[in-house]
PDB file of C-alpha atoms in Angstrom:
ATOM      1  CA  MET A   1     245.797  56.476 -39.372  1.00  0.00           C
ATOM      2  CA  ILE A   2     245.204  53.265 -37.404  1.00  0.00           C
ATOM      3  CA  LYS A   3     245.783  50.034 -39.353  1.00  0.00           C
ATOM      4  CA  THR A   4     242.743  47.750 -39.101  1.00  0.00           C
ATOM      5  CA  SER A   5     241.243  44.758 -40.906  1.00  0.00           C
ATOM      6  CA  ARG A   6     238.213  42.553 -40.509  1.00  0.00           C
ATOM      7  CA  LYS A   7     238.701  38.861 -39.704  1.00  0.00           C
ATOM      8  CA  GLY A   8     235.214  37.334 -39.821  1.00  0.00           C
ATOM      9  CA  GLU A   9     233.399  38.474 -36.682  1.00  0.00           C
ATOM     10  CA  TRP A  10     236.539  40.147 -35.360  1.00  0.00           C
ATOM     11  CA  LEU A  11     238.098  43.555 -35.944  1.00  0.00           C
ATOM     12  CA  GLU A  12     241.899  43.396 -35.876  1.00  0.00           C
ATOM     13  CA  ILE A  13     243.772  46.543 -34.876  1.00  0.00           C
ATOM     14  CA  VAL A  14     247.562  46.792 -35.156  1.00  0.00           C
ATOM     15  CA  ILE A  15     248.696  48.722 -32.088  1.00  0.00           C
ATOM     16  CA  PRO A  16     250.529  51.926 -33.138  1.00  0.00           C
ATOM     17  CA  GLU A  17     253.470  53.469 -31.303  1.00  0.00           C
ATOM     18  CA  LYS A  18     251.299  56.128 -29.652  1.00  0.00           C
ATOM     19  CA  TRP A  19     249.230  53.470 -27.840  1.00  0.00           C
ATOM     20  CA  THR A  20     252.136  51.551 -26.299  1.00  0.00           C
ATOM     21  CA  SER A  21     251.590  53.175 -22.906  1.00  0.00           C
ATOM     22  CA  TYR A  22     247.971  51.986 -22.795  1.00  0.00           C
ATOM     23  CA  CYS A  23     246.426  48.734 -21.658  1.00  0.00           C
ATOM     24  CA  VAL A  24     243.210  47.371 -23.191  1.00  0.00           C
ATOM     25  CA  GLN A  25     241.126  48.930 -20.428  1.00  0.00           C
ATOM     26  CA  ASP A  26     242.664  52.334 -21.184  1.00  0.00           C
ATOM     27  CA  LEU A  27     241.689  52.059 -24.846  1.00  0.00           C
ATOM     28  CA  PHE A  28     238.066  51.353 -24.011  1.00  0.00           C
ATOM     29  CA  ARG A  29     237.842  53.994 -21.287  1.00  0.00           C
ATOM     30  CA  THR A  30     240.148  56.790 -22.461  1.00  0.00           C
ATOM     31  CA  ILE A  31     240.461  56.512 -26.236  1.00  0.00           C
ATOM     32  CA  TRP A  32     236.999  55.266 -27.241  1.00  0.00           C
ATOM     33  CA  HIS A  33     234.918  56.145 -24.145  1.00  0.00           C
ATOM     34  CA  ALA A  34     232.987  52.935 -24.740  1.00  0.00           C
ATOM     35  CA  PRO A  35     229.811  52.354 -22.681  1.00  0.00           C
ATOM     36  CA  LYS A  36     230.402  50.410 -19.466  1.00  0.00           C
ATOM     37  CA  LYS A  37     227.706  47.836 -20.271  1.00  0.00           C
ATOM     38  CA  LEU A  38     229.139  47.044 -23.695  1.00  0.00           C
ATOM     39  CA  THR A  39     232.704  46.927 -22.324  1.00  0.00           C
ATOM     40  CA  HIS A  40     231.650  44.595 -19.516  1.00  0.00           C
ATOM     41  CA  SER A  41     229.895  42.304 -22.000  1.00  0.00           C
ATOM     42  CA  LEU A  42     232.990  42.052 -24.216  1.00  0.00           C
ATOM     43  CA  ARG A  43     235.132  41.364 -21.178  1.00  0.00           C
ATOM     44  CA  MET A  44     232.894  38.635 -19.763  1.00  0.00           C
ATOM     45  CA  GLU A  45     232.390  36.932 -23.142  1.00  0.00           C
ATOM     46  CA  LYS A  46     236.123  36.948 -24.006  1.00  0.00           C
ATOM     47  CA  GLY A  47     235.343  39.252 -26.881  1.00  0.00           C
ATOM     48  CA  VAL A  48     238.782  40.887 -26.835  1.00  0.00           C
ATOM     49  CA  ARG A  49     242.064  39.142 -27.709  1.00  0.00           C
ATOM     50  CA  VAL A  50     245.686  40.226 -27.887  1.00  0.00           C
ATOM     51  CA  ASN A  51     247.896  38.271 -30.286  1.00  0.00           C
ATOM     52  CA  GLY A  52     245.304  35.512 -30.477  1.00  0.00           C
ATOM     53  CA  GLN A  53     244.903  35.039 -26.721  1.00  0.00           C
ATOM     54  CA  PRO A  54     242.148  36.297 -24.381  1.00  0.00           C
ATOM     55  CA  ALA A  55     243.202  39.796 -23.369  1.00  0.00           C
ATOM     56  CA  ASP A  56     244.618  40.701 -19.990  1.00  0.00           C
ATOM     57  CA  TRP A  57     242.935  44.084 -19.744  1.00  0.00           C
ATOM     58  CA  MET A  58     245.554  45.576 -17.417  1.00  0.00           C
ATOM     59  CA  VAL A  59     248.790  44.644 -19.236  1.00  0.00           C
ATOM     60  CA  PRO A  60     250.362  47.459 -21.318  1.00  0.00           C
ATOM     61  CA  LEU A  61     250.216  46.905 -25.052  1.00  0.00           C
ATOM     62  CA  LYS A  62     253.289  46.817 -27.285  1.00  0.00           C
ATOM     63  CA  ARG A  63     253.787  48.259 -30.743  1.00  0.00           C
ATOM     64  CA  ASN A  64     252.492  45.948 -33.503  1.00  0.00           C
ATOM     65  CA  ASP A  65     250.480  43.828 -31.062  1.00  0.00           C
ATOM     66  CA  ARG A  66     247.329  42.473 -32.702  1.00  0.00           C
ATOM     67  CA  LEU A  67     244.221  43.555 -30.806  1.00  0.00           C
ATOM     68  CA  ASP A  68     241.060  41.688 -31.842  1.00  0.00           C
ATOM     69  CA  ILE A  69     237.552  42.825 -30.839  1.00  0.00           C
ATOM     70  CA  ARG A  70     234.432  40.802 -31.660  1.00  0.00           C
ATOM     71  CA  LEU A  71     232.188  43.446 -33.216  1.00  0.00           C
ATOM     72  CA  PHE A  72     230.602  41.830 -36.256  1.00  0.00           C
ATOM     73  CA  HIS A  73     228.394  39.033 -34.938  1.00  0.00           C
ATOM     74  CA  GLU A  74     224.961  38.745 -36.551  1.00  0.00           C
ATOM     75  CA  GLN A  75     222.065  40.714 -35.053  1.00  0.00           C
ATOM     76  CA  GLU A  76     218.415  41.332 -35.857  1.00  0.00           C
ATOM     77  CA  PHE A  77     217.956  44.501 -37.905  1.00  0.00           C
ATOM     78  CA  GLY A  78     215.329  45.807 -35.496  1.00  0.00           C
ATOM     79  CA  ILE A  79     213.237  47.040 -38.443  1.00  0.00           C
ATOM     80  CA  GLN A  80     211.782  45.570 -41.620  1.00  0.00           C
ATOM     81  CA  THR A  81     213.999  45.536 -44.678  1.00  0.00           C
ATOM     82  CA  ALA A  82     212.600  47.151 -47.828  1.00  0.00           C
ATOM     83  CA  TYR A  83     214.186  47.935 -51.169  1.00  0.00           C
ATOM     84  CA  HIS A  84     214.552  51.579 -52.149  1.00  0.00           C
ATOM     85  CA  GLU A  85     217.216  52.979 -54.427  1.00  0.00           C
ATOM     86  CA  LEU A  86     220.136  54.287 -52.368  1.00  0.00           C
ATOM     87  CA  SER A  87     222.781  56.920 -53.038  1.00  0.00           C
ATOM     88  CA  ILE A  88     225.684  55.798 -50.838  1.00  0.00           C
ATOM     89  CA  LEU A  89     228.329  58.436 -50.121  1.00  0.00           C
ATOM     90  CA  TYR A  90     230.641  56.316 -47.942  1.00  0.00           C
ATOM     91  CA  GLU A  91     230.611  52.836 -46.437  1.00  0.00           C
ATOM     92  CA  ASP A  92     232.939  50.556 -44.485  1.00  0.00           C
ATOM     93  CA  ASP A  93     232.537  47.738 -41.952  1.00  0.00           C
ATOM     94  CA  HIS A  94     231.470  50.150 -39.217  1.00  0.00           C
ATOM     95  CA  LEU A  95     229.290  52.864 -40.707  1.00  0.00           C
ATOM     96  CA  ILE A  96     227.484  54.072 -43.799  1.00  0.00           C
ATOM     97  CA  VAL A  97     226.647  57.584 -45.048  1.00  0.00           C
ATOM     98  CA  VAL A  98     223.627  57.864 -47.346  1.00  0.00           C
ATOM     99  CA  ASN A  99     222.232  60.734 -49.405  1.00  0.00           C
ATOM    100  CA  LYS A 100     218.560  60.987 -48.365  1.00  0.00           C
ATOM    101  CA  PRO A 101     216.013  61.995 -51.007  1.00  0.00           C
ATOM    102  CA  ALA A 102     212.999  64.196 -50.332  1.00  0.00           C
ATOM    103  CA  ASN A 103     209.661  62.709 -49.258  1.00  0.00           C
ATOM    104  CA  MET A 104     211.227  60.060 -47.047  1.00  0.00           C
ATOM    105  CA  ASP A 105     211.592  59.777 -43.265  1.00  0.00           C
ATOM    106  CA  THR A 106     214.940  58.880 -41.731  1.00  0.00           C
ATOM    107  CA  HIS A 107     213.558  55.980 -39.691  1.00  0.00           C
ATOM    108  CA  PRO A 108     210.207  54.240 -39.048  1.00  0.00           C
ATOM    109  CA  ASN A 109     207.808  55.707 -36.498  1.00  0.00           C
ATOM    110  CA  SER A 110     205.844  52.450 -36.302  1.00  0.00           C
ATOM    111  CA  PRO A 111     206.856  48.763 -36.653  1.00  0.00           C
ATOM    112  CA  ASN A 112     205.003  48.272 -39.949  1.00  0.00           C
ATOM    113  CA  GLU A 113     206.446  51.328 -41.680  1.00  0.00           C
ATOM    114  CA  THR A 114     208.840  50.467 -44.513  1.00  0.00           C
ATOM    115  CA  ASN A 115     209.145  53.619 -46.640  1.00  0.00           C
ATOM    116  CA  THR A 116     212.110  55.090 -44.751  1.00  0.00           C
ATOM    117  CA  LEU A 117     215.828  55.454 -45.293  1.00  0.00           C
ATOM    118  CA  ALA A 118     216.585  53.073 -42.431  1.00  0.00           C
ATOM    119  CA  ASN A 119     214.496  50.333 -44.081  1.00  0.00           C
ATOM    120  CA  ALA A 120     216.437  50.842 -47.300  1.00  0.00           C
ATOM    121  CA  VAL A 121     219.801  50.738 -45.525  1.00  0.00           C
ATOM    122  CA  ALA A 122     218.763  47.527 -43.765  1.00  0.00           C
ATOM    123  CA  TYR A 123     217.851  45.969 -47.131  1.00  0.00           C
ATOM    124  CA  HIS A 124     221.194  47.059 -48.580  1.00  0.00           C
ATOM    125  CA  LEU A 125     223.080  45.346 -45.748  1.00  0.00           C
ATOM    126  CA  LEU A 126     220.902  42.224 -46.032  1.00  0.00           C
ATOM    127  CA  SER A 127     221.744  41.997 -49.743  1.00  0.00           C
ATOM    128  CA  LYS A 128     225.424  41.942 -48.750  1.00  0.00           C
ATOM    129  CA  GLY A 129     224.876  39.269 -46.105  1.00  0.00           C
ATOM    130  CA  GLU A 130     225.474  41.734 -43.250  1.00  0.00           C
ATOM    131  CA  TYR A 131     222.976  41.242 -40.418  1.00  0.00           C
ATOM    132  CA  ARG A 132     223.371  44.384 -38.343  1.00  0.00           C
ATOM    133  CA  HIS A 133     221.233  46.333 -35.902  1.00  0.00           C
ATOM    134  CA  ILE A 134     221.659  49.647 -37.733  1.00  0.00           C
ATOM    135  CA  LYS A 135     221.187  52.952 -35.963  1.00  0.00           C
ATOM    136  CA  HIS A 136     220.833  56.467 -37.336  1.00  0.00           C
ATOM    137  CA  VAL A 137     223.276  58.821 -35.611  1.00  0.00           C
ATOM    138  CA  HIS A 138     221.266  61.922 -36.556  1.00  0.00           C
ATOM    139  CA  ARG A 139     218.103  62.691 -38.509  1.00  0.00           C
ATOM    140  CA  LEU A 140     216.777  64.873 -41.295  1.00  0.00           C
ATOM    141  CA  ASP A 141     213.191  66.060 -41.724  1.00  0.00           C
ATOM    142  CA  HIS A 142     210.877  64.203 -44.114  1.00  0.00           C
ATOM    143  CA  ASP A 143     211.474  66.691 -46.942  1.00  0.00           C
ATOM    144  CA  THR A 144     215.043  67.722 -46.140  1.00  0.00           C
ATOM    145  CA  THR A 145     217.618  66.051 -48.365  1.00  0.00           C
ATOM    146  CA  GLY A 146     221.279  65.153 -47.945  1.00  0.00           C
ATOM    147  CA  ALA A 147     223.840  63.204 -45.956  1.00  0.00           C
ATOM    148  CA  ILE A 148     222.818  60.983 -43.027  1.00  0.00           C
ATOM    149  CA  LEU A 149     225.157  58.811 -40.964  1.00  0.00           C
ATOM    150  CA  PHE A 150     224.225  55.287 -39.798  1.00  0.00           C
ATOM    151  CA  ALA A 151     226.190  53.045 -37.413  1.00  0.00           C
ATOM    152  CA  LYS A 152     226.452  49.340 -38.228  1.00  0.00           C
ATOM    153  CA  HIS A 153     227.149  48.036 -34.718  1.00  0.00           C
ATOM    154  CA  PRO A 154     226.599  49.243 -31.129  1.00  0.00           C
ATOM    155  CA  PHE A 155     230.286  49.928 -30.403  1.00  0.00           C
ATOM    156  CA  ILE A 156     230.678  52.448 -33.224  1.00  0.00           C
ATOM    157  CA  GLY A 157     227.176  53.782 -32.596  1.00  0.00           C
ATOM    158  CA  SER A 158     227.968  54.740 -29.004  1.00  0.00           C
ATOM    159  CA  ILE A 159     231.199  56.486 -30.032  1.00  0.00           C
ATOM    160  CA  LEU A 160     229.494  58.408 -32.855  1.00  0.00           C
ATOM    161  CA  ASP A 161     226.716  59.504 -30.488  1.00  0.00           C
ATOM    162  CA  GLN A 162     229.330  61.040 -28.189  1.00  0.00           C
ATOM    163  CA  MET A 163     231.124  62.679 -31.111  1.00  0.00           C
ATOM    164  CA  LEU A 164     227.854  64.252 -32.250  1.00  0.00           C
ATOM    165  CA  GLU A 165     227.179  65.557 -28.749  1.00  0.00           C
ATOM    166  CA  LYS A 166     230.705  67.039 -28.595  1.00  0.00           C
ATOM    167  CA  ARG A 167     230.205  68.639 -32.040  1.00  0.00           C
ATOM    168  CA  GLU A 168     232.996  66.517 -33.512  1.00  0.00           C
ATOM    169  CA  ILE A 169     230.763  65.559 -36.453  1.00  0.00           C
ATOM    170  CA  LYS A 170     230.460  68.645 -38.646  1.00  0.00           C
ATOM    171  CA  ARG A 171     227.231  68.987 -40.635  1.00  0.00           C
ATOM    172  CA  THR A 172     226.951  71.657 -43.320  1.00  0.00           C
ATOM    173  CA  TYR A 173     223.619  72.648 -44.885  1.00  0.00           C
ATOM    174  CA  LEU A 174     222.478  74.770 -47.800  1.00  0.00           C
ATOM    175  CA  ALA A 175     219.268  76.763 -47.428  1.00  0.00           C
ATOM    176  CA  LEU A 176     217.498  79.075 -49.838  1.00  0.00           C
ATOM    177  CA  VAL A 177     215.664  81.741 -47.854  1.00  0.00           C
ATOM    178  CA  HIS A 178     213.297  84.598 -48.635  1.00  0.00           C
ATOM    179  CA  GLY A 179     214.648  88.121 -48.584  1.00  0.00           C
ATOM    180  CA  ILE A 180     218.137  89.556 -48.928  1.00  0.00           C
ATOM    181  CA  ILE A 181     220.338  88.902 -45.894  1.00  0.00           C
ATOM    182  CA  LYS A 182     222.726  91.847 -45.691  1.00  0.00           C
ATOM    183  CA  VAL A 183     225.031  90.531 -42.965  1.00  0.00           C
ATOM    184  CA  LYS A 184     227.382  88.131 -44.764  1.00  0.00           C
ATOM    185  CA  LYS A 185     228.167  85.987 -41.715  1.00  0.00           C
ATOM    186  CA  GLY A 186     226.209  85.573 -38.518  1.00  0.00           C
ATOM    187  CA  THR A 187     224.991  83.374 -35.679  1.00  0.00           C
ATOM    188  CA  ILE A 188     221.420  82.795 -34.557  1.00  0.00           C
ATOM    189  CA  ASN A 189     221.451  81.848 -30.886  1.00  0.00           C
ATOM    190  CA  GLU A 190     217.832  81.395 -29.851  1.00  0.00           C
ATOM    191  CA  PRO A 191     216.296  78.563 -27.774  1.00  0.00           C
ATOM    192  CA  ILE A 192     213.728  76.370 -29.507  1.00  0.00           C
ATOM    193  CA  GLY A 193     210.688  74.702 -27.954  1.00  0.00           C
ATOM    194  CA  ARG A 194     207.385  73.162 -29.001  1.00  0.00           C
ATOM    195  CA  ASP A 195     204.564  75.304 -30.314  1.00  0.00           C
ATOM    196  CA  ARG A 196     201.654  74.460 -28.024  1.00  0.00           C
ATOM    197  CA  HIS A 197     199.184  75.590 -30.683  1.00  0.00           C
ATOM    198  CA  HIS A 198     200.506  73.230 -33.392  1.00  0.00           C
ATOM    199  CA  ALA A 199     201.477  69.568 -33.009  1.00  0.00           C
ATOM    200  CA  THR A 200     204.404  69.538 -35.447  1.00  0.00           C
ATOM    201  CA  ARG A 201     205.695  73.101 -35.296  1.00  0.00           C
ATOM    202  CA  ARG A 202     208.553  74.396 -33.183  1.00  0.00           C
ATOM    203  CA  ARG A 203     209.192  78.010 -32.211  1.00  0.00           C
ATOM    204  CA  VAL A 204     211.757  80.237 -30.563  1.00  0.00           C
ATOM    205  CA  SER A 205     210.900  80.181 -26.860  1.00  0.00           C
ATOM    206  CA  PRO A 206     212.747  81.434 -23.756  1.00  0.00           C
ATOM    207  CA  SER A 207     211.889  78.147 -22.055  1.00  0.00           C
ATOM    208  CA  GLY A 208     213.097  76.053 -25.007  1.00  0.00           C
ATOM    209  CA  GLN A 209     216.359  74.151 -25.511  1.00  0.00           C
ATOM    210  CA  LYS A 210     219.565  75.929 -26.478  1.00  0.00           C
ATOM    211  CA  ALA A 211     219.916  76.150 -30.269  1.00  0.00           C
ATOM    212  CA  VAL A 212     222.787  77.756 -32.196  1.00  0.00           C
ATOM    213  CA  THR A 213     222.982  78.112 -35.994  1.00  0.00           C
ATOM    214  CA  HIS A 214     225.943  79.691 -37.796  1.00  0.00           C
ATOM    215  CA  TYR A 215     225.405  80.941 -41.332  1.00  0.00           C
ATOM    216  CA  GLU A 216     227.268  82.484 -44.256  1.00  0.00           C
ATOM    217  CA  VAL A 217     225.702  84.127 -47.295  1.00  0.00           C
ATOM    218  CA  LEU A 218     226.844  82.490 -50.550  1.00  0.00           C
ATOM    219  CA  LYS A 219     224.630  84.158 -53.170  1.00  0.00           C
ATOM    220  CA  THR A 220     221.843  86.689 -53.420  1.00  0.00           C
ATOM    221  CA  ASN A 221     219.130  86.905 -56.080  1.00  0.00           C
ATOM    222  CA  HIS A 222     217.757  90.444 -55.963  1.00  0.00           C
ATOM    223  CA  LYS A 223     215.269  89.789 -58.763  1.00  0.00           C
ATOM    224  CA  GLN A 224     213.540  86.966 -56.874  1.00  0.00           C
ATOM    225  CA  LYS A 225     214.542  88.346 -53.452  1.00  0.00           C
ATOM    226  CA  LEU A 226     216.201  85.093 -52.333  1.00  0.00           C
ATOM    227  CA  THR A 227     219.431  84.392 -50.463  1.00  0.00           C
ATOM    228  CA  LEU A 228     221.470  81.191 -50.563  1.00  0.00           C
ATOM    229  CA  VAL A 229     223.106  80.507 -47.197  1.00  0.00           C
ATOM    230  CA  LYS A 230     225.499  77.909 -45.871  1.00  0.00           C
ATOM    231  CA  CYS A 231     224.671  76.787 -42.333  1.00  0.00           C
ATOM    232  CA  SER A 232     226.418  74.782 -39.644  1.00  0.00           C
ATOM    233  CA  LEU A 233     224.867  73.653 -36.373  1.00  0.00           C
ATOM    234  CA  GLU A 234     226.188  73.599 -32.841  1.00  0.00           C
ATOM    235  CA  THR A 235     222.989  71.890 -31.722  1.00  0.00           C
ATOM    236  CA  GLY A 236     220.538  69.577 -33.455  1.00  0.00           C
ATOM    237  CA  ARG A 237     217.053  70.689 -32.492  1.00  0.00           C
ATOM    238  CA  THR A 238     214.008  69.630 -34.495  1.00  0.00           C
ATOM    239  CA  HIS A 239     213.464  72.019 -37.444  1.00  0.00           C
ATOM    240  CA  GLN A 240     216.320  74.181 -36.124  1.00  0.00           C
ATOM    241  CA  ILE A 241     217.377  75.913 -39.352  1.00  0.00           C
ATOM    242  CA  ARG A 242     213.774  76.343 -40.462  1.00  0.00           C
ATOM    243  CA  VAL A 243     212.709  77.876 -37.125  1.00  0.00           C
ATOM    244  CA  HIS A 244     215.750  80.144 -36.793  1.00  0.00           C
ATOM    245  CA  PHE A 245     215.515  81.692 -40.249  1.00  0.00           C
ATOM    246  CA  SER A 246     211.768  82.138 -39.963  1.00  0.00           C
ATOM    247  CA  HIS A 247     212.355  83.863 -36.610  1.00  0.00           C
ATOM    248  CA  ILE A 248     214.702  86.452 -38.161  1.00  0.00           C
ATOM    249  CA  GLY A 249     212.262  87.155 -41.000  1.00  0.00           C
ATOM    250  CA  HIS A 250     213.837  84.954 -43.676  1.00  0.00           C
ATOM    251  CA  PRO A 251     211.801  81.720 -43.869  1.00  0.00           C
ATOM    252  CA  LEU A 252     213.025  79.000 -46.193  1.00  0.00           C
ATOM    253  CA  ALA A 253     211.578  79.020 -49.697  1.00  0.00           C
ATOM    254  CA  GLY A 254     208.936  76.319 -49.982  1.00  0.00           C
ATOM    255  CA  ASP A 255     208.598  75.958 -46.210  1.00  0.00           C
ATOM    256  CA  GLN A 256     204.911  76.746 -45.782  1.00  0.00           C
ATOM    257  CA  LEU A 257     204.914  75.460 -42.188  1.00  0.00           C
ATOM    258  CA  TYR A 258     207.146  78.362 -41.175  1.00  0.00           C
ATOM    259  CA  GLY A 259     205.933  81.125 -43.481  1.00  0.00           C
ATOM    260  CA  GLY A 260     207.770  80.364 -46.727  1.00  0.00           C
ATOM    261  CA  ALA A 261     206.099  80.871 -50.097  1.00  0.00           C
ATOM    262  CA  PRO A 262     205.296  77.696 -52.098  1.00  0.00           C
ATOM    263  CA  LEU A 263     208.048  78.180 -54.684  1.00  0.00           C
ATOM    264  CA  PHE A 264     208.799  74.467 -54.383  1.00  0.00           C
ATOM    265  CA  SER A 265     206.902  71.437 -53.095  1.00  0.00           C
ATOM    266  CA  ARG A 266     209.198  71.287 -50.053  1.00  0.00           C
ATOM    267  CA  GLN A 267     211.497  73.448 -47.959  1.00  0.00           C
ATOM    268  CA  ALA A 268     214.751  74.415 -49.728  1.00  0.00           C
ATOM    269  CA  LEU A 269     217.139  72.695 -47.308  1.00  0.00           C
ATOM    270  CA  HIS A 270     219.932  70.215 -48.121  1.00  0.00           C
ATOM    271  CA  ALA A 271     222.559  68.598 -45.875  1.00  0.00           C
ATOM    272  CA  VAL A 272     225.388  69.100 -48.330  1.00  0.00           C
ATOM    273  CA  LYS A 273     228.429  67.914 -46.372  1.00  0.00           C
ATOM    274  CA  LEU A 274     229.277  65.595 -43.472  1.00  0.00           C
ATOM    275  CA  GLN A 275     232.782  65.644 -42.031  1.00  0.00           C
ATOM    276  CA  PHE A 276     234.366  63.760 -39.108  1.00  0.00           C
ATOM    277  CA  ILE A 277     237.376  61.765 -37.946  1.00  0.00           C
ATOM    278  CA  HIS A 278     236.676  58.031 -38.146  1.00  0.00           C
ATOM    279  CA  PRO A 279     236.663  56.823 -34.517  1.00  0.00           C
ATOM    280  CA  ILE A 280     238.360  53.508 -35.351  1.00  0.00           C
ATOM    281  CA  THR A 281     240.852  54.305 -38.121  1.00  0.00           C
ATOM    282  CA  GLU A 282     241.291  58.025 -37.271  1.00  0.00           C
ATOM    283  CA  GLU A 283     240.964  58.776 -40.992  1.00  0.00           C
ATOM    284  CA  GLU A 284     239.266  62.041 -41.971  1.00  0.00           C
ATOM    285  CA  ILE A 285     235.955  61.300 -43.693  1.00  0.00           C
ATOM    286  CA  ILE A 286     234.437  64.042 -45.870  1.00  0.00           C
ATOM    287  CA  CYS A 287     231.171  63.288 -47.671  1.00  0.00           C
ATOM    288  CA  HIS A 288     229.640  65.689 -50.200  1.00  0.00           C
ATOM    289  CA  ALA A 289     226.001  65.036 -51.060  1.00  0.00           C
ATOM    290  CA  PRO A 290     224.985  65.830 -54.652  1.00  0.00           C
ATOM    291  CA  PHE A 291     221.470  67.098 -55.325  1.00  0.00           C
ATOM    292  CA  LEU A 292     218.949  64.354 -56.072  1.00  0.00           C
ATOM    293  CA  ASP A 293     215.934  66.652 -56.322  1.00  0.00           C
ATOM    294  CA  LYS A 294     214.482  67.079 -59.822  1.00  0.00           C
ATOM    295  CA  GLN A 295     213.189  70.528 -58.847  1.00  0.00           C
ATOM    296  CA  GLU A 296     216.753  71.883 -59.073  1.00  0.00           C
ATOM    297  CA  ILE A 297     216.274  74.093 -56.062  1.00  0.00           C
ATOM    298  CA  PHE A 298     219.984  74.892 -55.837  1.00  0.00           C
ATOM    299  CA  THR A 299     220.587  75.573 -59.543  1.00  0.00           C
ATOM    300  CA  GLY A 300     224.161  76.577 -60.345  1.00  0.00           C
ATOM    301  CA  VAL A 301     225.619  75.400 -57.014  1.00  0.00           C
ATOM    302  CA  ASP A 302     228.408  72.782 -56.979  1.00  0.00           C
ATOM    303  CA  PRO A 303     228.017  70.748 -53.753  1.00  0.00           C
ATOM    304  CA  TYR A 304     231.629  69.569 -53.978  1.00  0.00           C
ATOM    305  CA  THR A 305     232.920  73.122 -53.439  1.00  0.00           C
ATOM    306  CA  ILE A 306     231.025  73.714 -50.189  1.00  0.00           C
TER     307      ILE A 306
END
């Protein structure tokens, strides 16, 4: 674990033994893979210091050197702030993980929209005196519930984007589907594209984007002919789990857009766990998202055991 602390606008990192062969430029390029534009800006604005002095980016660092990076200056939120009750699963100076309720978008689709999770997160930060340009790292559908990750500043946002693309952020979902799935573990590897006959639907299409969903059967209800499955994604296509299970003849309960019966007022899909290595501290972060839905779609399931 990397020892860090916040000093006003600056993040202080105590250089560990394993970084003593690196210079500052190596850290930005090799360890963090920071964007060139952001790195150049920090360099030109003297936004990096070593032991209190402007950094020489090419000099090797020594153990216990103090590396300071100016990450926490005030920024416009980029969206309107609006109060909504939040269920926060994890938060530090760099990122926040929130448990999204049903009937709420992840982020605004128009400047005047305020009934989204991003608006609520912005209000939460404002109430703490943190003026940050927040960014969602991934999204959930309007009626899908569970854990969503937001970045608090561009540096961490760019690193988390790369981690998501490399599948280094593990997202686990629970879905309740129609029918009894007999194969206990499986993978659905089918490309997904737009449905040209319906504005919001997606469908399995040979010309679509690669989409891979892994699943494991957790419970079966033969009386109601329902199966509870745990899913993990290699890709993050729109409606991916919903499209894939509908394609194999097991649409999600409540998901009328993809052939599910209206057992509930929404599709039975919950992002139950988010797991990753913190890109700054290298600490393992595991967030379990409890069920907020009053419909009790996943009755008898303990989210903390998934």
